[in-house]
Short mmCIF file of C-alpha atoms in Angstrom, two decimals:
data_model
loop_
_atom_site.label_atom_id
_atom_site.label_comp_id
_atom_site.label_asym_id
_atom_site.label_seq_id
_atom_site.Cartn_x
_atom_site.Cartn_y
_atom_site.Cartn_z
CA MET A 1 27.72 61.67 98.79
CA LYS A 2 25.69 62.58 95.56
CA GLU A 3 23.02 64.54 97.30
CA ALA A 4 26.26 66.76 98.70
CA ILE A 5 27.02 67.83 95.37
CA ASP A 6 25.97 71.39 94.16
CA LYS A 7 24.19 71.00 90.50
CA GLY A 8 25.18 74.00 89.46
CA ASN A 9 28.66 73.99 89.95
CA ILE A 10 29.74 71.04 87.95
CA PRO A 11 32.44 71.34 86.78
CA LYS A 12 32.11 71.70 82.83
CA HIS A 13 35.59 69.44 81.51
CA ILE A 14 36.89 66.78 83.20
CA ALA A 15 40.24 64.95 82.42
CA VAL A 16 41.48 61.67 84.06
CA ILE A 17 45.13 60.18 84.06
CA MET A 18 44.40 56.54 84.78
CA ASP A 19 46.80 55.38 86.75
CA GLY A 20 47.62 51.95 89.20
CA ASN A 21 46.67 49.34 86.60
CA GLY A 22 49.59 47.70 87.22
CA ARG A 23 50.28 48.31 90.06
CA TRP A 24 47.05 46.98 91.30
CA ALA A 25 47.77 43.76 89.61
CA GLN A 26 50.80 42.82 90.77
CA LYS A 27 49.03 43.25 93.71
CA LYS A 28 47.15 40.47 93.44
CA GLY A 29 50.13 38.93 91.60
CA ALA A 30 49.12 38.76 88.30
CA MET A 31 50.57 40.45 84.84
CA ARG A 32 50.52 44.13 84.26
CA ILE A 33 47.93 42.79 81.56
CA PHE A 34 45.25 41.67 84.02
CA GLY A 35 45.07 45.28 85.50
CA HIS A 36 44.01 46.60 82.19
CA ARG A 37 41.64 44.48 81.95
CA ASN A 38 40.10 45.46 84.91
CA ALA A 39 39.99 49.00 84.29
CA ILE A 40 37.41 49.39 81.83
CA ALA A 41 35.24 48.67 85.47
CA ALA A 42 36.15 51.99 86.37
CA VAL A 43 36.31 53.85 83.11
CA ARG A 44 32.80 53.00 82.23
CA ASP A 45 31.13 54.45 86.13
CA ALA A 46 33.48 57.13 85.60
CA ILE A 47 32.09 58.17 82.44
CA GLU A 48 28.62 56.97 83.74
CA GLY A 49 29.07 59.03 86.51
CA SER A 50 30.03 62.17 85.39
CA ALA A 51 27.08 62.03 82.32
CA GLU A 52 24.42 60.98 86.02
CA LEU A 53 25.92 65.50 86.85
CA GLY A 54 25.58 66.67 83.48
CA VAL A 55 29.42 66.98 82.76
CA GLU A 56 29.42 68.07 79.09
CA TYR A 57 33.38 66.54 78.29
CA ILE A 58 35.13 63.67 80.21
CA SER A 59 39.56 63.23 78.61
CA LEU A 60 40.78 59.92 79.43
CA TYR A 61 44.40 59.53 79.28
CA ALA A 62 44.27 55.97 77.79
CA PHE A 63 47.53 55.78 75.76
CA SER A 64 50.33 58.16 76.43
CA THR A 65 53.32 58.43 73.07
CA GLU A 66 55.89 57.29 75.93
CA ASN A 67 53.66 54.05 76.16
CA TRP A 68 54.90 53.06 73.12
CA SER A 69 58.03 51.93 74.58
CA ARG A 70 56.07 49.91 76.83
CA PRO A 71 57.06 46.38 76.01
CA LYS A 72 55.62 44.93 73.21
CA GLU A 73 53.10 42.40 74.53
CA GLU A 74 51.79 44.86 76.79
CA VAL A 75 51.29 47.14 74.01
CA ASP A 76 49.58 45.20 71.77
CA ALA A 77 47.70 43.07 74.69
CA LEU A 78 46.18 47.48 75.70
CA MET A 79 45.18 47.78 71.73
CA GLU A 80 42.98 44.70 71.55
CA ILE A 81 41.58 45.55 74.65
CA LEU A 82 41.00 48.81 73.17
CA VAL A 83 39.09 47.44 70.86
CA GLN A 84 36.88 45.53 72.53
CA ALA A 85 36.58 48.43 75.12
CA ILE A 86 35.54 49.84 72.08
CA THR A 87 33.86 47.43 70.74
CA ASP A 88 31.08 46.62 73.51
CA GLU A 89 30.79 50.52 75.33
CA VAL A 90 29.01 52.08 71.77
CA PRO A 91 26.69 50.53 71.52
CA THR A 92 25.95 52.01 75.25
CA MET A 93 27.30 54.92 74.34
CA MET A 94 24.21 55.45 72.08
CA LYS A 95 21.90 54.59 74.04
CA ASN A 96 22.87 57.15 76.77
CA ASN A 97 23.48 59.78 73.60
CA ILE A 98 27.24 59.87 73.92
CA ARG A 99 29.78 60.93 71.57
CA LEU A 100 33.12 59.76 71.42
CA ASP A 101 35.82 62.21 69.74
CA THR A 102 39.66 61.61 69.93
CA ILE A 103 42.79 63.38 70.35
CA GLY A 104 46.30 62.16 70.08
CA ASP A 105 48.57 60.29 67.10
CA THR A 106 45.52 58.78 65.73
CA GLU A 107 47.11 57.73 62.99
CA SER A 108 50.53 56.22 64.43
CA LEU A 109 47.90 53.50 65.69
CA PRO A 110 47.71 50.25 64.53
CA PRO A 111 45.32 49.84 61.38
CA SER A 112 41.45 47.71 63.36
CA CYS A 113 42.35 50.15 66.07
CA ARG A 114 42.24 52.74 63.61
CA GLU A 115 38.82 52.15 61.97
CA HIS A 116 37.11 50.78 65.88
CA LEU A 117 38.02 53.83 66.50
CA ARG A 118 36.35 55.56 63.16
CA MET A 119 33.53 53.37 63.40
CA GLY A 120 32.60 54.58 66.73
CA LYS A 121 32.71 57.91 66.69
CA GLU A 122 31.28 58.07 63.18
CA GLU A 123 27.94 56.29 64.48
CA THR A 124 28.37 58.46 67.86
CA LYS A 125 29.27 62.00 66.05
CA ALA A 126 24.99 63.01 65.58
CA ASN A 127 24.70 62.05 69.83
CA THR A 128 23.92 65.29 71.68
CA GLY A 129 24.87 64.46 75.12
CA MET A 130 28.31 64.52 77.45
CA THR A 131 31.61 64.48 75.13
CA VAL A 132 34.24 61.72 76.20
CA VAL A 133 37.80 62.24 74.39
CA LEU A 134 40.23 59.33 74.24
CA ALA A 135 43.74 60.76 74.77
CA LEU A 136 46.06 57.92 72.58
CA SER A 137 49.40 58.25 71.54
CA TYR A 138 48.73 61.69 73.03
CA SER A 139 51.67 64.03 74.47
CA GLY A 140 50.84 67.79 75.31
CA ARG A 141 54.46 68.51 74.21
CA TRP A 142 53.63 66.36 70.90
CA GLU A 143 50.43 68.40 70.42
CA ILE A 144 52.19 71.50 70.51
CA SER A 145 54.45 71.37 68.90
CA GLN A 146 51.70 70.08 65.35
CA ALA A 147 50.26 73.86 66.63
CA VAL A 148 52.68 75.48 66.13
CA ARG A 149 54.05 73.92 62.66
CA LYS A 150 50.29 75.02 62.11
CA ILE A 151 50.80 78.50 62.57
CA VAL A 152 54.42 78.64 60.61
CA ARG A 153 52.95 77.39 57.92
CA LYS A 154 50.12 79.97 58.18
CA VAL A 155 52.35 82.34 58.94
CA VAL A 156 55.27 81.45 55.66
CA MET A 157 51.51 81.21 53.06
CA GLY A 158 51.56 85.06 54.10
CA GLU A 159 47.39 83.55 55.55
CA ILE A 160 48.64 85.68 58.52
CA SER A 161 51.27 87.49 59.80
CA GLU A 162 53.48 87.54 62.91
CA LYS A 163 51.30 89.69 65.16
CA GLU A 164 48.58 87.78 64.87
CA VAL A 165 49.49 85.38 66.25
CA ASN A 166 47.98 84.96 70.34
CA GLN A 167 46.04 82.26 72.85
CA GLU A 168 42.57 82.54 70.79
CA MET A 169 45.10 81.23 67.30
CA ILE A 170 47.16 79.02 69.16
CA ALA A 171 43.85 76.92 71.88
CA SER A 172 42.19 77.12 67.86
CA CYS A 173 45.46 74.77 67.23
CA LEU A 174 45.46 72.42 69.21
CA ASN A 175 43.89 68.79 68.61
CA THR A 176 41.18 69.97 72.20
CA ALA A 177 39.69 73.01 69.28
CA GLY A 178 36.34 73.72 69.88
CA MET A 179 36.19 72.14 74.17
CA PRO A 180 36.26 74.14 76.76
CA ASP A 181 39.32 73.71 79.01
CA PRO A 182 39.28 70.98 81.61
CA GLU A 183 37.90 72.54 84.71
CA LEU A 184 38.48 69.25 87.06
CA LEU A 185 42.18 66.99 86.92
CA ILE A 186 42.00 64.04 88.66
CA ARG A 187 44.77 61.58 88.50
CA THR A 188 44.55 58.10 91.02
CA SER A 189 47.39 55.70 92.26
CA GLY A 190 48.68 59.13 94.41
CA GLU A 191 51.09 60.14 91.75
CA VAL A 192 51.17 63.77 92.28
CA ARG A 193 52.09 65.16 88.32
CA ILE A 194 50.86 65.89 84.86
CA SER A 195 52.26 63.38 82.75
CA ASN A 196 52.86 65.23 79.94
CA PHE A 197 49.48 65.54 79.40
CA MET A 198 47.13 68.97 78.23
CA LEU A 199 50.36 70.57 78.76
CA TRP A 200 48.61 74.18 77.48
CA GLN A 201 45.08 73.29 78.64
CA LEU A 202 45.42 72.81 82.10
CA ALA A 203 47.28 76.17 82.28
CA TYR A 204 44.06 76.76 85.45
CA THR A 205 42.48 73.67 86.02
CA GLU A 206 41.98 72.56 89.83
CA LEU A 207 44.20 69.41 90.24
CA TYR A 208 43.38 66.89 92.27
CA PHE A 209 45.79 63.50 93.09
CA THR A 210 43.80 60.34 95.13
CA GLU A 211 45.84 57.26 96.13
CA VAL A 212 42.87 54.56 94.57
CA LEU A 213 43.87 52.76 91.83
CA TRP A 214 42.51 52.92 89.07
CA PRO A 215 40.92 49.85 88.25
CA ASP A 216 39.63 50.33 92.14
CA PHE A 217 38.17 53.90 90.98
CA ARG A 218 33.96 53.70 91.52
CA LYS A 219 31.67 56.79 91.28
CA LYS A 220 31.80 57.44 94.39
CA ASP A 221 35.09 58.75 94.56
CA LEU A 222 34.85 60.02 91.27
CA HIS A 223 31.87 62.47 93.66
CA GLU A 224 34.68 62.67 96.47
CA ALA A 225 36.74 64.64 93.85
CA ILE A 226 34.26 66.72 92.74
CA LEU A 227 32.66 67.50 96.50
CA ALA A 228 37.25 68.23 96.17
CA PHE A 229 36.60 70.77 93.46
CA GLN A 230 33.39 72.90 94.62
CA LYS A 231 35.60 73.81 98.30
CA ARG A 232 38.16 75.27 95.95
CA GLU A 233 37.61 79.30 95.52
CA ARG A 234 38.76 79.34 91.78
CA ARG A 235 40.27 83.12 91.46
CA PHE A 236 42.08 83.21 88.00
CA GLY A 237 44.82 85.74 89.14
CA LYS A 238 41.87 88.23 90.35
CA THR A 239 41.59 88.43 94.71
CA GLY A 240 39.39 86.18 97.04
CA ALA A 241 37.49 89.52 97.14
CA GLN A 242 36.68 90.77 93.08
CA ILE A 243 35.32 86.74 92.75
CA ARG A 244 32.87 86.98 95.84
CA PRO A 245 29.38 88.48 95.44
CA SER A 246 29.72 91.86 98.43
CA PRO A 247 26.51 90.98 101.16
#
């Protein structure tokens, strides 16, 4: 399957909603946290598979602002898994020239998580290969609200006029400023919604939904998603005839 992928048409940025950990665990008669722990292998495969194909950014929806409403023991366990994953994976990221970045309200995370994230980002900041973006305590509406506040402050302070507010300015005030918008969104577990993820950035993203539960996601599933992406015609409002080369 990997050989069938057109290396000249690889999405620069892939976003992933990693869904199905709890259901995966329940199918095995285990607690939900068992699914979260076994999701690390899927994360590793998604990152490695993307890097091998030349993807520039992969954004992983790891923890939403809504996830704070889950049972405390599950949230605590998720934070522990996050810390351990960063500790374990940073050496591999260094070896493979991969940079770590984050989006979201990371100040709301426990101190140990913030510190490990800070160290991981600092250690990998000079790497020039693919960037792995962890969306933590993140929601699209929160991000847009933060951007609006930044712009309002600039207008109130007289730094800009309201006529200067445009799409480019809004994008520059988002957490993802400087990153290309995702070209492909993958969501696992059969759910077909975007769940408050990158609401601004996904305007022209190709959406791919798979029944595979996240802990079972492997490189072959990533390859399937990219092959599906490559079969689509991305018109951005134009007609098919406009974007196809003349015979």
